[in-house]
């Protein structure tokens, strides 16, 4: 039986065919509005049970928000890129004490890639997109997040790289001067390397019993990826 990792490239073949076989965009008004600026929200599936206290059983996904910019370059092709971040946290009660420990996980994600759209009408355009993704994760354990110099604070950091492939629909029904107010929804698959959160930093490393960098946890962003946004097309 194929694993999700092995079968993912096969599932992307139709998308790659669409990207490279797309013909030139219509020369009339349907081909306009290929530039964009949007506020975005997303959902990226998390595999495994990395942080049971933060990611509950009915969640198992990170939900970042941010922005996306796009520039039409030639025919149906656009270059798009953006940034988004997510912050999840929980409070851990320490028995027989008045101390509460806050466990906080923040993800920073940068995306950049290509978008191919084929407008059907000036106000609707289906599209496909392939984007590279870089993720920075920061985990904090602290009883006072307002103090950066707290000696009891434990911070862990890690990085992951990967990509997102998706198909979507761009709706831009309202014309505002030379631009259109639009919204997009895309559904696809995200695939990233394992994000391992190493405790401490270069100046104050934390090691385990074997002398290796101590891990506060690890995260695997892989699976269903949904992106929604609203903004201007021009």
mmCIF file of N, CA and C in Angstrom, residues 15 19 33-38 40 67-74 76-84 109-117 127-134 163-170 172 184-187 227-229 232-234:
data_model
loop_
_atom_site.group_PDB
_atom_site.id
_atom_site.type_symbol
_atom_site.label_atom_id
_atom_site.label_comp_id
_atom_site.label_asym_id
_atom_site.label_seq_id
_atom_site.Cartn_x
_atom_site.Cartn_y
_atom_site.Cartn_z
ATOM 1 N N UNK A 15 -1.999 18.510 -11.699
ATOM 2 C CA UNK A 15 -1.738 19.923 -11.441
ATOM 3 C C UNK A 15 -0.547 20.414 -12.251
ATOM 4 N N UNK A 19 -0.314 23.366 -15.118
ATOM 5 C CA UNK A 19 0.597 24.504 -15.017
ATOM 6 C C UNK A 19 1.379 24.722 -16.303
ATOM 7 N N UNK A 33 -6.780 41.984 -14.394
ATOM 8 C CA UNK A 33 -6.866 41.755 -12.958
ATOM 9 C C UNK A 33 -5.999 40.570 -12.510
ATOM 10 N N UNK A 34 -4.790 40.491 -13.060
ATOM 11 C CA UNK A 34 -3.880 39.408 -12.682
ATOM 12 C C UNK A 34 -2.979 39.784 -11.509
ATOM 13 N N UNK A 35 -3.009 41.051 -11.071
ATOM 14 C CA UNK A 35 -2.291 41.465 -9.871
ATOM 15 C C UNK A 35 -3.229 41.363 -8.678
ATOM 16 N N UNK A 36 -2.672 41.080 -7.496
ATOM 17 C CA UNK A 36 -3.535 40.905 -6.321
ATOM 18 C C UNK A 36 -2.822 41.320 -5.038
ATOM 19 N N UNK A 37 -3.647 41.708 -4.075
ATOM 20 C CA UNK A 37 -3.190 41.990 -2.710
ATOM 21 C C UNK A 37 -4.309 41.531 -1.784
ATOM 22 N N UNK A 38 -4.029 40.527 -0.925
ATOM 23 C CA UNK A 38 -5.087 39.890 -0.147
ATOM 24 C C UNK A 38 -4.678 39.662 1.299
ATOM 25 N N UNK A 40 -5.159 36.866 4.133
ATOM 26 C CA UNK A 40 -5.364 35.434 3.988
ATOM 27 C C UNK A 40 -5.544 34.730 5.331
ATOM 28 N N UNK A 67 -0.894 37.663 4.745
ATOM 29 C CA UNK A 67 -1.206 38.394 3.522
ATOM 30 C C UNK A 67 -0.548 37.711 2.336
ATOM 31 N N UNK A 68 -1.066 38.021 1.141
ATOM 32 C CA UNK A 68 -0.492 37.500 -0.096
ATOM 33 C C UNK A 68 -0.502 38.595 -1.156
ATOM 34 N N UNK A 69 0.602 38.676 -1.909
ATOM 35 C CA UNK A 69 0.728 39.594 -3.031
ATOM 36 C C UNK A 69 0.991 38.805 -4.299
ATOM 37 N N UNK A 70 0.479 39.304 -5.414
ATOM 38 C CA UNK A 70 0.680 38.630 -6.683
ATOM 39 C C UNK A 70 0.890 39.624 -7.803
ATOM 40 N N UNK A 71 1.738 39.265 -8.761
ATOM 41 C CA UNK A 71 2.033 40.119 -9.910
ATOM 42 C C UNK A 71 1.913 39.278 -11.173
ATOM 43 N N UNK A 72 1.026 39.696 -12.081
ATOM 44 C CA UNK A 72 0.928 39.023 -13.368
ATOM 45 C C UNK A 72 2.167 39.292 -14.204
ATOM 46 N N UNK A 73 2.729 38.218 -14.783
ATOM 47 C CA UNK A 73 3.989 38.399 -15.507
ATOM 48 C C UNK A 73 3.843 38.151 -17.007
ATOM 49 N N UNK A 74 3.084 37.135 -17.416
ATOM 50 C CA UNK A 74 2.936 36.845 -18.837
ATOM 51 C C UNK A 74 1.752 35.908 -19.040
ATOM 52 N N UNK A 76 -1.266 33.791 -18.655
ATOM 53 C CA UNK A 76 -1.998 33.340 -17.467
ATOM 54 C C UNK A 76 -1.136 33.222 -16.220
ATOM 55 N N UNK A 77 0.145 33.502 -16.343
ATOM 56 C CA UNK A 77 1.064 33.247 -15.234
ATOM 57 C C UNK A 77 1.208 34.457 -14.319
ATOM 58 N N UNK A 78 1.217 34.196 -13.021
ATOM 59 C CA UNK A 78 1.481 35.201 -12.004
ATOM 60 C C UNK A 78 2.498 34.646 -11.025
ATOM 61 N N UNK A 79 3.283 35.538 -10.450
ATOM 62 C CA UNK A 79 4.160 35.191 -9.333
ATOM 63 C C UNK A 79 3.480 35.660 -8.059
ATOM 64 N N UNK A 80 3.347 34.763 -7.079
ATOM 65 C CA UNK A 80 2.683 35.114 -5.832
ATOM 66 C C UNK A 80 3.603 34.805 -4.652
ATOM 67 N N UNK A 81 3.395 35.514 -3.583
ATOM 68 C CA UNK A 81 4.172 35.289 -2.372
ATOM 69 C C UNK A 81 3.471 35.916 -1.189
ATOM 70 N N UNK A 82 3.777 35.412 -0.007
ATOM 71 C CA UNK A 82 3.132 35.969 1.170
ATOM 72 C C UNK A 82 3.737 35.467 2.452
ATOM 73 N N UNK A 83 3.205 35.990 3.520
ATOM 74 C CA UNK A 83 3.643 35.626 4.869
ATOM 75 C C UNK A 83 2.416 35.413 5.735
ATOM 76 N N UNK A 84 2.492 34.423 6.628
ATOM 77 C CA UNK A 84 1.423 34.196 7.594
ATOM 78 C C UNK A 84 2.007 33.568 8.855
ATOM 79 N N UNK A 109 5.420 31.450 8.549
ATOM 80 C CA UNK A 109 5.483 30.754 7.267
ATOM 81 C C UNK A 109 5.607 31.764 6.137
ATOM 82 N N UNK A 110 6.570 31.532 5.251
ATOM 83 C CA UNK A 110 6.756 32.336 4.048
ATOM 84 C C UNK A 110 6.501 31.442 2.845
ATOM 85 N N UNK A 111 5.673 31.922 1.915
ATOM 86 C CA UNK A 111 5.306 31.159 0.729
ATOM 87 C C UNK A 111 5.639 31.967 -0.520
ATOM 88 N N UNK A 112 6.096 31.287 -1.567
ATOM 89 C CA UNK A 112 6.380 31.948 -2.838
ATOM 90 C C UNK A 112 6.273 30.922 -3.953
ATOM 91 N N UNK A 113 5.643 31.330 -5.066
ATOM 92 C CA UNK A 113 5.502 30.384 -6.158
ATOM 93 C C UNK A 113 4.827 30.994 -7.362
ATOM 94 N N UNK A 114 4.204 30.124 -8.157
ATOM 95 C CA UNK A 114 3.586 30.520 -9.402
ATOM 96 C C UNK A 114 2.103 30.171 -9.371
ATOM 97 N N UNK A 115 1.321 30.994 -10.027
ATOM 98 C CA UNK A 115 -0.124 30.792 -10.132
ATOM 99 C C UNK A 115 -0.512 30.870 -11.602
ATOM 100 N N UNK A 116 -1.325 29.929 -12.057
ATOM 101 C CA UNK A 116 -1.816 29.909 -13.437
ATOM 102 C C UNK A 116 -3.331 29.990 -13.396
ATOM 103 N N UNK A 117 -3.896 31.047 -13.994
ATOM 104 C CA UNK A 117 -5.342 31.206 -13.987
ATOM 105 C C UNK A 117 -5.879 31.338 -15.407
ATOM 106 N N UNK A 127 -7.959 28.512 -11.046
ATOM 107 C CA UNK A 127 -6.506 28.575 -11.152
ATOM 108 C C UNK A 127 -5.867 27.375 -10.461
ATOM 109 N N UNK A 128 -4.586 27.220 -10.712
ATOM 110 C CA UNK A 128 -3.760 26.232 -10.017
ATOM 111 C C UNK A 128 -2.500 26.944 -9.537
ATOM 112 N N UNK A 129 -1.914 26.451 -8.455
ATOM 113 C CA UNK A 129 -0.736 27.110 -7.901
ATOM 114 C C UNK A 129 0.221 26.092 -7.295
ATOM 115 N N UNK A 130 1.489 26.370 -7.442
ATOM 116 C CA UNK A 130 2.575 25.633 -6.798
ATOM 117 C C UNK A 130 3.424 26.631 -6.028
ATOM 118 N N UNK A 131 3.621 26.398 -4.732
ATOM 119 C CA UNK A 131 4.357 27.347 -3.914
ATOM 120 C C UNK A 131 5.364 26.624 -3.023
ATOM 121 N N UNK A 132 6.550 27.196 -2.916
ATOM 122 C CA UNK A 132 7.525 26.749 -1.941
ATOM 123 C C UNK A 132 7.184 27.356 -0.585
ATOM 124 N N UNK A 133 7.531 26.647 0.472
ATOM 125 C CA UNK A 133 7.157 27.081 1.811
ATOM 126 C C UNK A 133 8.327 26.908 2.770
ATOM 127 N N UNK A 134 8.565 27.926 3.577
ATOM 128 C CA UNK A 134 9.562 27.858 4.649
ATOM 129 C C UNK A 134 8.857 28.193 5.957
ATOM 130 N N UNK A 163 6.432 22.584 0.509
ATOM 131 C CA UNK A 163 5.662 23.254 -0.528
ATOM 132 C C UNK A 163 4.189 22.944 -0.413
ATOM 133 N N UNK A 164 3.416 23.685 -1.180
ATOM 134 C CA UNK A 164 1.961 23.519 -1.224
ATOM 135 C C UNK A 164 1.530 23.543 -2.684
ATOM 136 N N UNK A 165 0.731 22.557 -3.080
ATOM 137 C CA UNK A 165 0.133 22.509 -4.406
ATOM 138 C C UNK A 165 -1.377 22.529 -4.244
ATOM 139 N N UNK A 166 -2.055 23.382 -5.027
ATOM 140 C CA UNK A 166 -3.495 23.539 -4.817
ATOM 141 C C UNK A 166 -4.177 23.996 -6.096
ATOM 142 N N UNK A 167 -5.478 23.778 -6.146
ATOM 143 C CA UNK A 167 -6.343 24.350 -7.168
ATOM 144 C C UNK A 167 -7.359 25.231 -6.458
ATOM 145 N N UNK A 168 -7.823 26.283 -7.158
ATOM 146 C CA UNK A 168 -8.727 27.197 -6.486
ATOM 147 C C UNK A 168 -9.592 27.959 -7.460
ATOM 148 N N UNK A 169 -10.400 28.858 -6.907
ATOM 149 C CA UNK A 169 -11.277 29.716 -7.684
ATOM 150 C C UNK A 169 -11.126 31.137 -7.161
ATOM 151 N N UNK A 170 -11.006 32.073 -8.079
ATOM 152 C CA UNK A 170 -10.858 33.487 -7.749
ATOM 153 C C UNK A 170 -12.127 34.204 -8.196
ATOM 154 N N UNK A 172 -14.195 37.837 -8.212
ATOM 155 C CA UNK A 172 -13.993 39.281 -8.075
ATOM 156 C C UNK A 172 -15.216 40.028 -8.611
ATOM 157 N N UNK A 184 -10.677 34.553 -2.818
ATOM 158 C CA UNK A 184 -10.241 33.287 -3.410
ATOM 159 C C UNK A 184 -10.333 32.172 -2.385
ATOM 160 N N UNK A 185 -10.515 30.976 -2.875
ATOM 161 C CA UNK A 185 -10.524 29.773 -2.044
ATOM 162 C C UNK A 185 -9.773 28.692 -2.786
ATOM 163 N N UNK A 186 -8.772 28.101 -2.127
ATOM 164 C CA UNK A 186 -7.998 27.035 -2.756
ATOM 165 C C UNK A 186 -7.814 25.874 -1.794
ATOM 166 N N UNK A 187 -7.804 24.696 -2.369
ATOM 167 C CA UNK A 187 -7.669 23.461 -1.598
ATOM 168 C C UNK A 187 -6.566 22.629 -2.236
ATOM 169 N N UNK A 227 -6.626 27.415 1.808
ATOM 170 C CA UNK A 227 -6.295 28.834 1.898
ATOM 171 C C UNK A 227 -7.486 29.654 1.405
ATOM 172 N N UNK A 228 -7.822 30.691 2.170
ATOM 173 C CA UNK A 228 -8.893 31.622 1.782
ATOM 174 C C UNK A 228 -8.365 33.036 1.950
ATOM 175 N N UNK A 229 -8.818 33.915 1.068
ATOM 176 C CA UNK A 229 -8.364 35.291 1.171
ATOM 177 C C UNK A 229 -9.355 36.262 0.576
ATOM 178 N N UNK A 232 -7.885 42.925 -3.189
ATOM 179 C CA UNK A 232 -8.067 43.630 -4.436
ATOM 180 C C UNK A 232 -7.389 42.902 -5.585
ATOM 181 N N UNK A 233 -8.029 42.976 -6.771
ATOM 182 C CA UNK A 233 -7.453 42.491 -8.017
ATOM 183 C C UNK A 233 -7.365 43.687 -8.970
ATOM 184 N N UNK A 234 -6.229 43.842 -9.611
ATOM 185 C CA UNK A 234 -6.061 45.021 -10.461
ATOM 186 C C UNK A 234 -5.102 44.727 -11.613
#
